[in-house]
Amino acid sequence: QTFMNVEQYGVPNSPWQLMMSMMVSSELCNYNHSAVIIQYYETVVRYEKFFTVNSQCIVPLMKSFVGSNGLRSPNKAVRSRLSYLFVRFVKGVKLQISCIAEELLEDLKEIFSNLTLALQTKEYFSGNELIFLYEAAGILVASSIQLPENKAQMMKSLLDPIVTHLKIYFDQMAESANEEVAQNVHFLMSFASRLTKVFTNYQQVKQCGCLECFAEVLPVILHGLEVQRHKELVHSGVRQYLHRMVICLEDELLKYVPMTFSLLLKDCKSQDIQDFVPLLNQLIVKYKLKIFPCLNEFFMPAVQTINRCLSEPYDPLDREEERQHQSLQKCYYLFISSLATNEMTGVISNQGLENVERVLEAVLNGAVNFPDPSVQKICFGIIKKLVDCWAAEGALPGFVEYMYQHIIPACFMAPLKRTFDFNDGHAYLTLNELASVLKVIILKRGNEAVLYLQNCYLPSLKISPHFVIEFLSKLQESESRVLKPYLKVFFSQLRTLHEL
């Protein structure tokens, strides 16, 4: 643990410095035993910060990493472990290896050169091991000292063989149901995705000159959505690349969104929609109003697909089936929440009053009945946003009446259920969220809402006038830190009263 002290990294002649220097210069990496070689590189990667202050050691080490006792070792166990350790080390010293990045990339390209053989035999590197090496290759391209146009050419030289092989395999899948071919398609898409992992935003991709490279690959990969054989495996690879493109591209992606939505929603099963919703939410967060027209078109097909999957019979006593059912419900709520929190409630309100009411019913059902209080909190968060947008007079015809008839009761029904555990931390946060809904209602409707609660709804719960006034006073005046403990006591007592 002493060696992990950052202050010792640059201290000359410290025991730690001496130990690392001796190990690096000892040529242990050339020892003829796999256990020694693997442990050597494990230690190198474990203490990679040594090399950030001793950069003179990096070049020989990197050459040994890609050498005959490293990634080119005849021993499969060594190659397998080093494929992972290599990318970890490259990540740690990427600023120090910019001058040799191109040379290292050529070594990796030799490994990638016979991609067909590598995928078919898996004797040299497995698909999962190649994924690590492609990630390292992407880091090397981004870290090199080359001009953007040269970096783009380097990236293209890595992507072109992937595209070529994808086209070949797609043709094969049209004629054959070979699962191994589908697995290879998935791996190829994963390789392309990992090449982009070094980039965390659009600006970085642009500065490296790689925008066009990634955009050109996109329509080829999207062709995978039209593949019907081994659909789950292939679609998983497509979604993976799309997730990366949301980060790496800007408007270049938008023209593909309608086609993507249409194909991903086609013949959807429960797991398909659960995998699709995170991508949908990522697109909403990034593009917001830019994809409003597209969401406006595909919102109800997506909701209808979810409802169809939720209506399929399942055994509630089967824990796995119950978990899958609840997971799909949660996906639905996260989708609606994403729209509500990104100022896109218009997508919902444009669907007609009948469809809006169905969505509201589903969200209220989650707020009141879902067994996980963290999901209940999400639902009350959605309701708060919708009330904030629609509770003004004339904002959405019929919503104010719906709010009084259904939303306000839901805020009381949820904590009155015996399954609502006031000692649960998530439930405690849910109390705060439902109180926020009531606060927003009062803020939007003013004295009208206060009088409704005071004279109509709260008395219907058999609450004495004194406690009605106290509750409304706390609700309107108290800060969250004061209100939460009060609500816990209030609803505990009210539940006890209703159980008598």
Coordinates of C-alpha atoms in Angstrom, one line a residue:
Q1 CA 0.0 0.0 0.0
T2 CA 2.9 2.4 0.6
F3 CA 3.9 2.0 -3.0
M4 CA 0.6 3.4 -4.0
N5 CA 1.3 6.8 -2.4
V6 CA 1.3 9.2 -5.3
E7 CA 4.1 11.3 -3.8
Q8 CA 6.5 8.4 -4.2
Y9 CA 6.0 8.2 -8.0
G10 CA 8.6 10.9 -8.7
V11 CA 10.9 10.5 -5.7
P12 CA 14.4 9.4 -7.0
N13 CA 16.0 6.4 -5.4
S14 CA 13.0 5.6 -3.2
P15 CA 12.6 1.8 -2.6
W16 CA 9.6 1.7 -4.8
Q17 CA 11.4 3.5 -7.7
L18 CA 14.4 1.2 -7.4
M19 CA 12.2 -1.9 -7.3
M20 CA 10.3 -0.9 -10.4
S21 CA 13.4 0.2 -12.2
M22 CA 15.1 -3.1 -11.5
M23 CA 12.0 -5.1 -12.6
V24 CA 11.7 -3.2 -15.9
S25 CA 15.4 -3.5 -16.7
S26 CA 15.6 -7.2 -15.7
E27 CA 14.0 -8.5 -18.9
L28 CA 11.7 -10.7 -16.9
C29 CA 9.3 -10.3 -19.8
N30 CA 11.6 -12.6 -21.8
Y31 CA 11.5 -15.4 -19.2
N32 CA 10.3 -18.7 -20.6
H33 CA 7.3 -19.3 -18.4
S34 CA 3.8 -18.0 -18.9
A35 CA 3.2 -17.4 -15.2
V36 CA 6.2 -15.2 -14.9
I37 CA 5.4 -13.2 -18.0
I38 CA 1.8 -12.6 -17.0
Q39 CA 2.8 -11.5 -13.5
Y40 CA 5.4 -9.2 -14.9
Y41 CA 2.8 -7.4 -17.0
E42 CA 0.2 -7.5 -14.2
T43 CA 2.7 -5.6 -12.1
V44 CA 3.6 -3.1 -14.8
V45 CA -0.1 -2.3 -15.3
R46 CA -0.8 -2.2 -11.6
Y47 CA 1.9 0.5 -11.2
E48 CA 1.5 2.2 -14.5
K49 CA 1.9 5.7 -12.9
F50 CA 5.6 4.8 -12.5
F51 CA 5.9 5.2 -16.2
T52 CA 4.3 8.6 -16.3
V53 CA 7.4 10.0 -14.4
N54 CA 9.9 7.5 -16.0
S55 CA 8.9 7.9 -19.6
Q56 CA 12.2 6.6 -20.8
C57 CA 11.0 3.1 -19.9
I58 CA 7.9 3.2 -21.9
V59 CA 9.2 2.6 -25.4
P60 CA 11.1 -0.7 -24.7
L61 CA 8.2 -1.9 -22.5
M62 CA 5.6 -1.2 -25.3
K63 CA 7.7 -3.0 -27.8
S64 CA 7.9 -6.0 -25.5
F65 CA 4.1 -5.8 -25.0
V66 CA 3.5 -6.3 -28.7
G67 CA 6.5 -8.7 -29.2
S68 CA 7.0 -12.4 -29.4
N69 CA 6.6 -12.9 -25.6
G70 CA 3.7 -10.5 -25.4
L71 CA 0.7 -10.3 -27.7
R72 CA 2.5 -12.5 -30.3
S73 CA 3.3 -15.1 -27.7
P74 CA 2.8 -18.7 -28.7
N75 CA 1.1 -19.3 -25.4
K76 CA -2.7 -18.7 -25.5
A77 CA -3.0 -17.8 -21.8
V78 CA -0.4 -15.1 -22.2
R79 CA -2.1 -13.6 -25.3
S80 CA -5.5 -13.7 -23.7
R81 CA -4.5 -11.9 -20.5
L82 CA -2.2 -9.4 -22.2
S83 CA -5.0 -8.3 -24.6
Y84 CA -6.8 -6.9 -21.6
L85 CA -3.7 -5.6 -19.8
F86 CA -2.5 -3.9 -23.0
V87 CA -5.6 -1.7 -23.3
R88 CA -5.4 -0.8 -19.6
F89 CA -1.8 0.2 -19.9
V90 CA -2.4 2.2 -23.1
K91 CA -5.2 4.1 -21.4
G92 CA -2.9 5.0 -18.5
V93 CA 0.1 6.2 -20.6
K94 CA -1.6 7.5 -23.7
L95 CA -0.1 11.0 -23.3
Q96 CA 3.4 9.5 -23.1
I97 CA 3.2 7.2 -26.1
S98 CA 2.0 9.7 -28.7
C99 CA 5.3 9.6 -30.5
I100 CA 5.2 5.8 -31.0
A101 CA 1.5 5.4 -31.4
E102 CA 1.7 4.9 -35.1
E103 CA 4.3 2.3 -34.8
L104 CA 2.3 0.4 -32.2
L105 CA -0.8 0.7 -34.4
E106 CA 1.0 -1.1 -37.2
D107 CA 1.8 -3.9 -34.9
L108 CA -1.9 -4.2 -34.0
K109 CA -2.9 -4.1 -37.6
E110 CA -0.7 -7.1 -38.3
I111 CA -2.7 -8.9 -35.6
F112 CA -6.0 -7.7 -37.2
S113 CA -4.7 -8.5 -40.8
N114 CA -6.4 -11.9 -41.1
L115 CA -9.7 -11.1 -39.5
T116 CA -11.6 -13.8 -41.2
L117 CA -9.2 -16.5 -39.9
A118 CA -9.2 -14.9 -36.4
L119 CA -13.0 -15.0 -36.2
Q120 CA -13.4 -18.4 -37.7
T121 CA -10.8 -20.3 -35.7
K122 CA -10.5 -18.2 -32.5
E123 CA -7.2 -20.0 -31.9
Y124 CA -5.1 -16.9 -31.7
F125 CA -7.4 -14.3 -30.2
S126 CA -11.1 -14.8 -29.3
G127 CA -13.6 -12.2 -30.4
N128 CA -13.7 -10.8 -26.8
E129 CA -9.9 -10.4 -26.7
L130 CA -9.9 -8.7 -30.1
I131 CA -12.4 -6.2 -28.6
F132 CA -9.8 -5.0 -26.1
L133 CA -7.2 -4.7 -28.9
Y134 CA -9.5 -2.6 -31.0
E135 CA -10.2 -0.3 -28.1
A136 CA -6.4 0.1 -27.7
A137 CA -6.1 0.8 -31.4
G138 CA -8.7 3.6 -31.1
I139 CA -6.7 5.2 -28.2
L140 CA -3.5 5.0 -30.3
V141 CA -5.1 6.8 -33.2
A142 CA -6.5 9.6 -31.0
S143 CA -3.2 9.9 -29.1
S144 CA -0.9 10.0 -32.1
I145 CA 0.9 13.3 -33.1
Q146 CA -0.4 13.0 -36.6
L147 CA -2.5 15.7 -38.3
P148 CA -6.3 15.2 -38.3
E149 CA -6.4 14.1 -41.9
N150 CA -3.8 11.4 -41.2
K151 CA -5.6 10.3 -38.1
A152 CA -8.7 9.9 -40.2
Q153 CA -6.8 7.7 -42.6
M154 CA -5.5 5.6 -39.7
M155 CA -9.0 5.1 -38.4
K156 CA -10.3 4.3 -41.8
S157 CA -7.7 1.6 -42.3
L158 CA -9.0 0.0 -39.2
L159 CA -12.7 0.3 -40.1
D160 CA -12.5 -0.7 -43.8
P161 CA -11.8 -4.4 -43.1
I162 CA -14.6 -4.5 -40.6
V163 CA -17.0 -3.0 -43.1
T164 CA -15.8 -5.5 -45.8
H165 CA -16.4 -8.5 -43.6
L166 CA -19.8 -7.2 -42.4
K167 CA -21.0 -7.0 -46.0
I168 CA -19.8 -10.6 -46.6
Y169 CA -21.4 -11.9 -43.5
F170 CA -24.7 -10.1 -44.2
D171 CA -24.8 -11.8 -47.6
Q172 CA -24.2 -15.2 -45.9
M173 CA -27.0 -14.5 -43.3
A174 CA -29.5 -13.9 -46.1
E175 CA -28.9 -17.5 -47.2
S176 CA -28.0 -19.3 -44.0
A177 CA -29.1 -19.4 -40.3
N178 CA -25.6 -20.2 -39.1
E179 CA -25.3 -18.8 -35.6
E180 CA -21.5 -18.6 -35.8
V181 CA -21.9 -16.1 -38.7
A182 CA -24.3 -14.0 -36.5
Q183 CA -21.8 -14.1 -33.7
N184 CA -19.1 -12.9 -36.0
V185 CA -21.3 -10.0 -37.2
H186 CA -21.9 -9.1 -33.5
F187 CA -18.1 -9.1 -32.9
L188 CA -17.4 -6.9 -35.9
M189 CA -19.9 -4.4 -34.8
S190 CA -18.3 -4.5 -31.3
F191 CA -14.9 -3.8 -32.8
A192 CA -16.2 -0.7 -34.6
S193 CA -17.9 0.4 -31.4
R194 CA -14.7 0.0 -29.3
L195 CA -12.6 2.0 -31.8
T196 CA -14.8 5.0 -30.9
K197 CA -14.6 4.5 -27.1
V198 CA -11.7 6.9 -26.7
F199 CA -14.0 9.7 -27.7
T200 CA -16.3 11.2 -25.0
N201 CA -17.9 14.0 -27.2
Y202 CA -18.5 15.2 -30.7
Q203 CA -15.8 17.9 -30.4
Q204 CA -13.0 15.3 -29.8
V205 CA -14.1 13.2 -32.8
K206 CA -14.1 16.4 -35.0
Q207 CA -10.6 17.4 -33.8
C208 CA -9.3 14.0 -34.7
G209 CA -10.9 14.2 -38.2
C210 CA -12.8 10.9 -37.6
L211 CA -16.4 12.1 -38.1
E212 CA -16.7 11.0 -41.7
C213 CA -15.2 7.6 -40.9
F214 CA -17.8 6.7 -38.3
A215 CA -20.7 8.2 -40.3
E216 CA -19.8 6.1 -43.3
V217 CA -19.8 2.9 -41.3
L218 CA -23.3 3.7 -39.8
P219 CA -25.5 2.7 -42.7
V220 CA -23.6 -0.5 -43.1
I221 CA -24.2 -1.5 -39.5
L222 CA -27.8 -0.3 -39.6
H223 CA -28.3 -2.9 -42.4
G224 CA -28.2 -5.4 -39.5
L225 CA -31.6 -4.2 -38.4
E226 CA -33.1 -5.8 -41.5
V227 CA -31.6 -9.2 -40.6
Q228 CA -34.3 -11.5 -39.2
R229 CA -32.1 -14.5 -38.4
H230 CA -30.5 -14.4 -34.9
K231 CA -32.1 -11.0 -34.6
E232 CA -31.3 -10.6 -30.9
L233 CA -27.6 -11.1 -31.4
V234 CA -27.3 -8.8 -34.4
H235 CA -29.5 -6.1 -33.1
S236 CA -27.5 -6.0 -29.9
G237 CA -24.4 -5.1 -32.0
V238 CA -26.3 -2.4 -33.9
R239 CA -27.6 -0.8 -30.7
Q240 CA -24.1 -0.8 -29.3
Y241 CA -22.8 1.2 -32.2
L242 CA -25.8 3.5 -32.1
H243 CA -25.1 4.3 -28.5
R244 CA -21.6 5.3 -29.4
M245 CA -22.7 7.4 -32.4
V246 CA -25.1 9.4 -30.2
I247 CA -21.9 10.5 -28.3
C248 CA -19.7 10.9 -31.4
L249 CA -21.9 12.4 -34.0
E250 CA -24.3 15.4 -34.1
D251 CA -26.9 16.0 -36.8
E252 CA -25.2 13.4 -39.0
L253 CA -27.1 10.8 -37.0
L254 CA -30.6 12.4 -37.3
K255 CA -31.4 11.2 -40.8
Y256 CA -31.1 7.6 -39.7
V257 CA -33.3 7.9 -36.6
P258 CA -36.8 7.3 -38.2
M259 CA -35.6 4.2 -40.0
T260 CA -33.9 3.0 -36.8
F261 CA -37.1 3.4 -34.7
S262 CA -39.2 1.7 -37.4
L263 CA -37.0 -1.4 -37.6
L264 CA -36.3 -1.7 -33.9
L265 CA -40.0 -1.6 -33.1
K266 CA -40.8 -4.2 -35.7
D267 CA -41.9 -7.6 -34.2
C268 CA -40.6 -6.4 -30.8
K269 CA -40.6 -8.8 -27.8
S270 CA -40.3 -7.7 -24.2
Q271 CA -36.5 -7.9 -24.0
D272 CA -36.2 -6.1 -27.3
I273 CA -38.1 -3.1 -26.0
Q274 CA -36.1 -3.1 -22.8
D275 CA -32.9 -2.9 -24.8
F276 CA -34.4 -0.3 -27.1
V277 CA -35.6 2.2 -24.5
P278 CA -32.1 3.2 -23.1
L279 CA -31.1 4.1 -26.7
L280 CA -34.3 6.1 -27.1
N281 CA -33.7 7.9 -23.8
Q282 CA -30.1 8.7 -24.9
L283 CA -31.4 10.2 -28.1
I284 CA -34.0 12.3 -26.3
V285 CA -31.5 13.7 -23.8
K286 CA -29.0 14.7 -26.6
Y287 CA -31.3 15.9 -29.4
K288 CA -34.4 17.0 -27.6
L289 CA -36.6 19.1 -29.9
K290 CA -34.5 18.0 -33.0
I291 CA -36.2 14.6 -32.8
F292 CA -39.6 15.9 -31.7
P293 CA -41.2 15.1 -35.1
C294 CA -39.8 11.6 -35.1
L295 CA -40.9 10.9 -31.5
N296 CA -44.3 12.4 -32.3
E297 CA -44.7 9.7 -35.0
F298 CA -43.3 6.8 -33.1
F299 CA -44.5 7.5 -29.6
M300 CA -47.8 5.6 -29.7
P301 CA -46.3 2.6 -31.7
A302 CA -43.7 2.4 -28.9
V303 CA -46.3 2.6 -26.1
Q304 CA -48.6 0.1 -27.9
T305 CA -45.7 -2.3 -28.2
I306 CA -44.9 -2.0 -24.5
N307 CA -48.6 -2.4 -23.5
R308 CA -48.8 -5.5 -25.8
C309 CA -45.8 -7.0 -24.1
L310 CA -47.1 -6.1 -20.6
S311 CA -50.5 -7.7 -21.4
E312 CA -49.0 -11.1 -22.3
P313 CA -49.9 -13.7 -19.6
Y314 CA -47.1 -14.6 -17.1
D315 CA -46.9 -16.5 -13.9
P316 CA -46.6 -14.0 -11.0
L317 CA -45.2 -16.9 -8.9
D318 CA -42.3 -17.3 -11.2
R319 CA -39.7 -14.9 -9.9
E320 CA -37.9 -14.5 -13.3
E321 CA -41.1 -13.8 -15.2
E322 CA -42.2 -11.4 -12.5
R323 CA -38.8 -9.6 -12.6
Q324 CA -39.0 -9.4 -16.5
H325 CA -42.5 -7.9 -16.2
Q326 CA -41.5 -5.3 -13.7
S327 CA -38.3 -4.5 -15.6
L328 CA -40.4 -3.7 -18.7
Q329 CA -42.8 -1.5 -16.6
K330 CA -39.8 0.4 -15.3
C331 CA -38.5 0.9 -18.8
Y332 CA -41.8 2.4 -19.8
Y333 CA -41.7 4.8 -16.8
L334 CA -38.1 5.8 -17.6
F335 CA -39.1 6.5 -21.2
I336 CA -42.0 8.8 -20.1
S337 CA -39.7 10.4 -17.5
S338 CA -37.1 11.1 -20.2
L339 CA -39.7 13.0 -22.2
A340 CA -41.0 14.9 -19.2
T341 CA -37.6 16.0 -17.9
N342 CA -36.4 17.1 -21.3
E343 CA -39.2 19.5 -22.0
M344 CA -40.9 17.2 -24.5
T345 CA -44.3 16.6 -22.9
G346 CA -45.8 17.9 -26.2
V347 CA -45.0 14.5 -27.6
I348 CA -47.5 13.0 -25.2
S349 CA -50.1 15.7 -25.4
N350 CA -50.2 15.5 -29.2
Q351 CA -51.4 11.9 -29.1
G352 CA -55.1 12.8 -28.4
L353 CA -56.9 12.9 -25.0
E354 CA -57.7 9.1 -25.0
N355 CA -54.1 8.1 -25.4
V356 CA -52.9 10.8 -23.0
E357 CA -55.3 9.4 -20.4
R358 CA -53.9 5.9 -20.9
V359 CA -50.4 7.1 -20.4
L360 CA -51.5 8.9 -17.2
E361 CA -53.2 5.8 -15.9
A362 CA -50.1 3.7 -16.4
V363 CA -47.9 6.3 -14.6
L364 CA -50.4 6.6 -11.7
N365 CA -50.5 2.9 -11.4
G366 CA -46.8 2.8 -11.1
A367 CA -46.8 5.6 -8.5
V368 CA -49.3 3.8 -6.3
N369 CA -48.8 0.1 -6.9
F370 CA -45.2 -0.6 -8.1
P371 CA -43.4 -2.6 -5.4
D372 CA -40.1 -0.7 -5.7
P373 CA -40.3 2.8 -4.1
S374 CA -37.5 4.1 -6.3
V375 CA -39.7 3.4 -9.3
Q376 CA -42.6 5.1 -7.5
K377 CA -40.4 8.1 -7.1
I378 CA -39.8 8.2 -10.8
C379 CA -43.5 8.1 -11.5
F380 CA -44.3 10.9 -9.1
G381 CA -41.5 12.8 -10.7
I382 CA -43.2 12.4 -14.1
I383 CA -46.5 13.5 -12.6
K384 CA -44.9 16.6 -11.1
K385 CA -43.6 17.6 -14.5
L386 CA -46.9 17.0 -16.3
V387 CA -48.8 19.0 -13.7
D388 CA -46.3 21.8 -14.1
C389 CA -46.8 21.8 -17.9
W390 CA -50.6 21.1 -18.1
A391 CA -52.2 22.4 -14.9
A392 CA -52.6 25.9 -16.2
E393 CA -56.1 26.8 -17.5
G394 CA -56.5 25.6 -21.1
A395 CA -53.1 24.0 -21.4
L396 CA -54.6 20.5 -22.0
P397 CA -58.4 20.2 -22.1
G398 CA -59.7 18.0 -19.3
F399 CA -56.4 17.7 -17.4
V400 CA -57.4 19.9 -14.4
E401 CA -60.5 17.7 -13.8
Y402 CA -58.3 14.6 -14.1
M403 CA -55.8 16.0 -11.7
Y404 CA -58.4 16.5 -9.0
Q405 CA -60.1 13.2 -9.6
H406 CA -57.0 10.9 -9.9
I407 CA -53.6 12.6 -9.3
I408 CA -54.4 14.1 -5.9
P409 CA -55.9 10.8 -4.6
A410 CA -52.8 8.9 -5.9
C411 CA -50.6 11.1 -3.7
F412 CA -52.4 9.7 -0.7
M413 CA -53.1 6.2 -1.8
A414 CA -49.4 5.3 -2.3
P415 CA -48.2 5.9 1.3
L416 CA -51.4 4.5 2.8
K417 CA -50.6 1.0 1.3
R418 CA -49.3 -1.5 3.8
T419 CA -46.4 -2.3 1.4
F420 CA -45.1 1.3 1.7
D421 CA -42.3 1.1 4.2
F422 CA -41.7 4.4 5.9
N423 CA -38.3 3.2 7.1
D424 CA -37.0 2.5 3.7
G425 CA -34.7 5.2 2.4
H426 CA -36.2 5.2 -1.1
A427 CA -39.7 5.4 0.3
Y428 CA -38.7 8.4 2.3
L429 CA -37.5 10.1 -0.9
T430 CA -40.8 9.1 -2.6
L431 CA -42.7 10.9 0.2
N432 CA -40.8 14.1 -0.7
E433 CA -41.6 13.6 -4.4
L434 CA -45.3 13.1 -3.9
A435 CA -45.3 16.2 -1.6
S436 CA -43.7 18.1 -4.5
V437 CA -46.6 17.1 -6.7
L438 CA -49.1 18.6 -4.2
K439 CA -47.0 21.7 -3.9
V440 CA -46.9 22.2 -7.7
I441 CA -50.7 21.7 -7.9
I442 CA -51.2 24.4 -5.3
L443 CA -48.7 26.6 -7.0
K444 CA -50.5 26.2 -10.4
R445 CA -54.1 26.3 -9.2
G446 CA -53.7 28.5 -6.1
N447 CA -56.6 28.9 -3.7
E448 CA -58.8 26.6 -5.8
A449 CA -56.5 23.6 -5.0
V450 CA -56.2 24.5 -1.3
L451 CA -60.0 24.8 -0.9
Y452 CA -60.5 21.5 -2.7
L453 CA -58.1 19.7 -0.4
Q454 CA -59.4 21.5 2.7
N455 CA -63.1 21.1 2.1
C456 CA -63.5 18.1 -0.2
Y457 CA -60.6 15.6 -0.4
L458 CA -58.9 15.6 3.0
P459 CA -62.2 15.4 5.0
S460 CA -63.1 12.4 2.8
L461 CA -60.1 10.6 4.4
K462 CA -61.7 11.2 7.9
I463 CA -59.0 13.7 8.8
S464 CA -60.1 16.1 11.5
P465 CA -60.2 19.8 10.6
H466 CA -57.3 20.6 12.9
F467 CA -55.0 18.2 11.1
V468 CA -56.3 19.3 7.7
I469 CA -55.2 22.9 8.4
E470 CA -51.9 21.7 9.9
F471 CA -51.2 19.5 6.9
L472 CA -51.9 22.3 4.4
S473 CA -49.9 24.8 6.3
K474 CA -46.8 22.5 6.4
L475 CA -47.2 21.6 2.8
Q476 CA -47.2 25.2 1.7
E477 CA -44.6 26.7 4.1
S478 CA -42.2 24.0 5.1
E479 CA -38.8 23.3 3.5
S480 CA -38.1 19.7 2.4
R481 CA -35.9 18.8 5.4
V482 CA -38.8 19.8 7.7
L483 CA -41.6 18.4 5.6
K484 CA -40.3 14.9 5.1
P485 CA -40.2 13.9 8.8
Y486 CA -43.7 15.5 9.2
L487 CA -45.1 13.5 6.3
K488 CA -43.7 10.3 7.6
V489 CA -45.6 10.8 10.9
F490 CA -48.7 12.2 9.2
F491 CA -49.1 9.2 6.8
S492 CA -48.2 6.7 9.5
Q493 CA -50.9 8.0 11.7
L494 CA -53.4 8.2 8.8
R495 CA -52.7 4.6 7.8
T496 CA -53.2 3.5 11.4
L497 CA -56.5 5.3 11.4
H498 CA -57.7 3.7 8.2
E499 CA -56.7 0.2 9.5
L500 CA -58.9 0.6 12.6

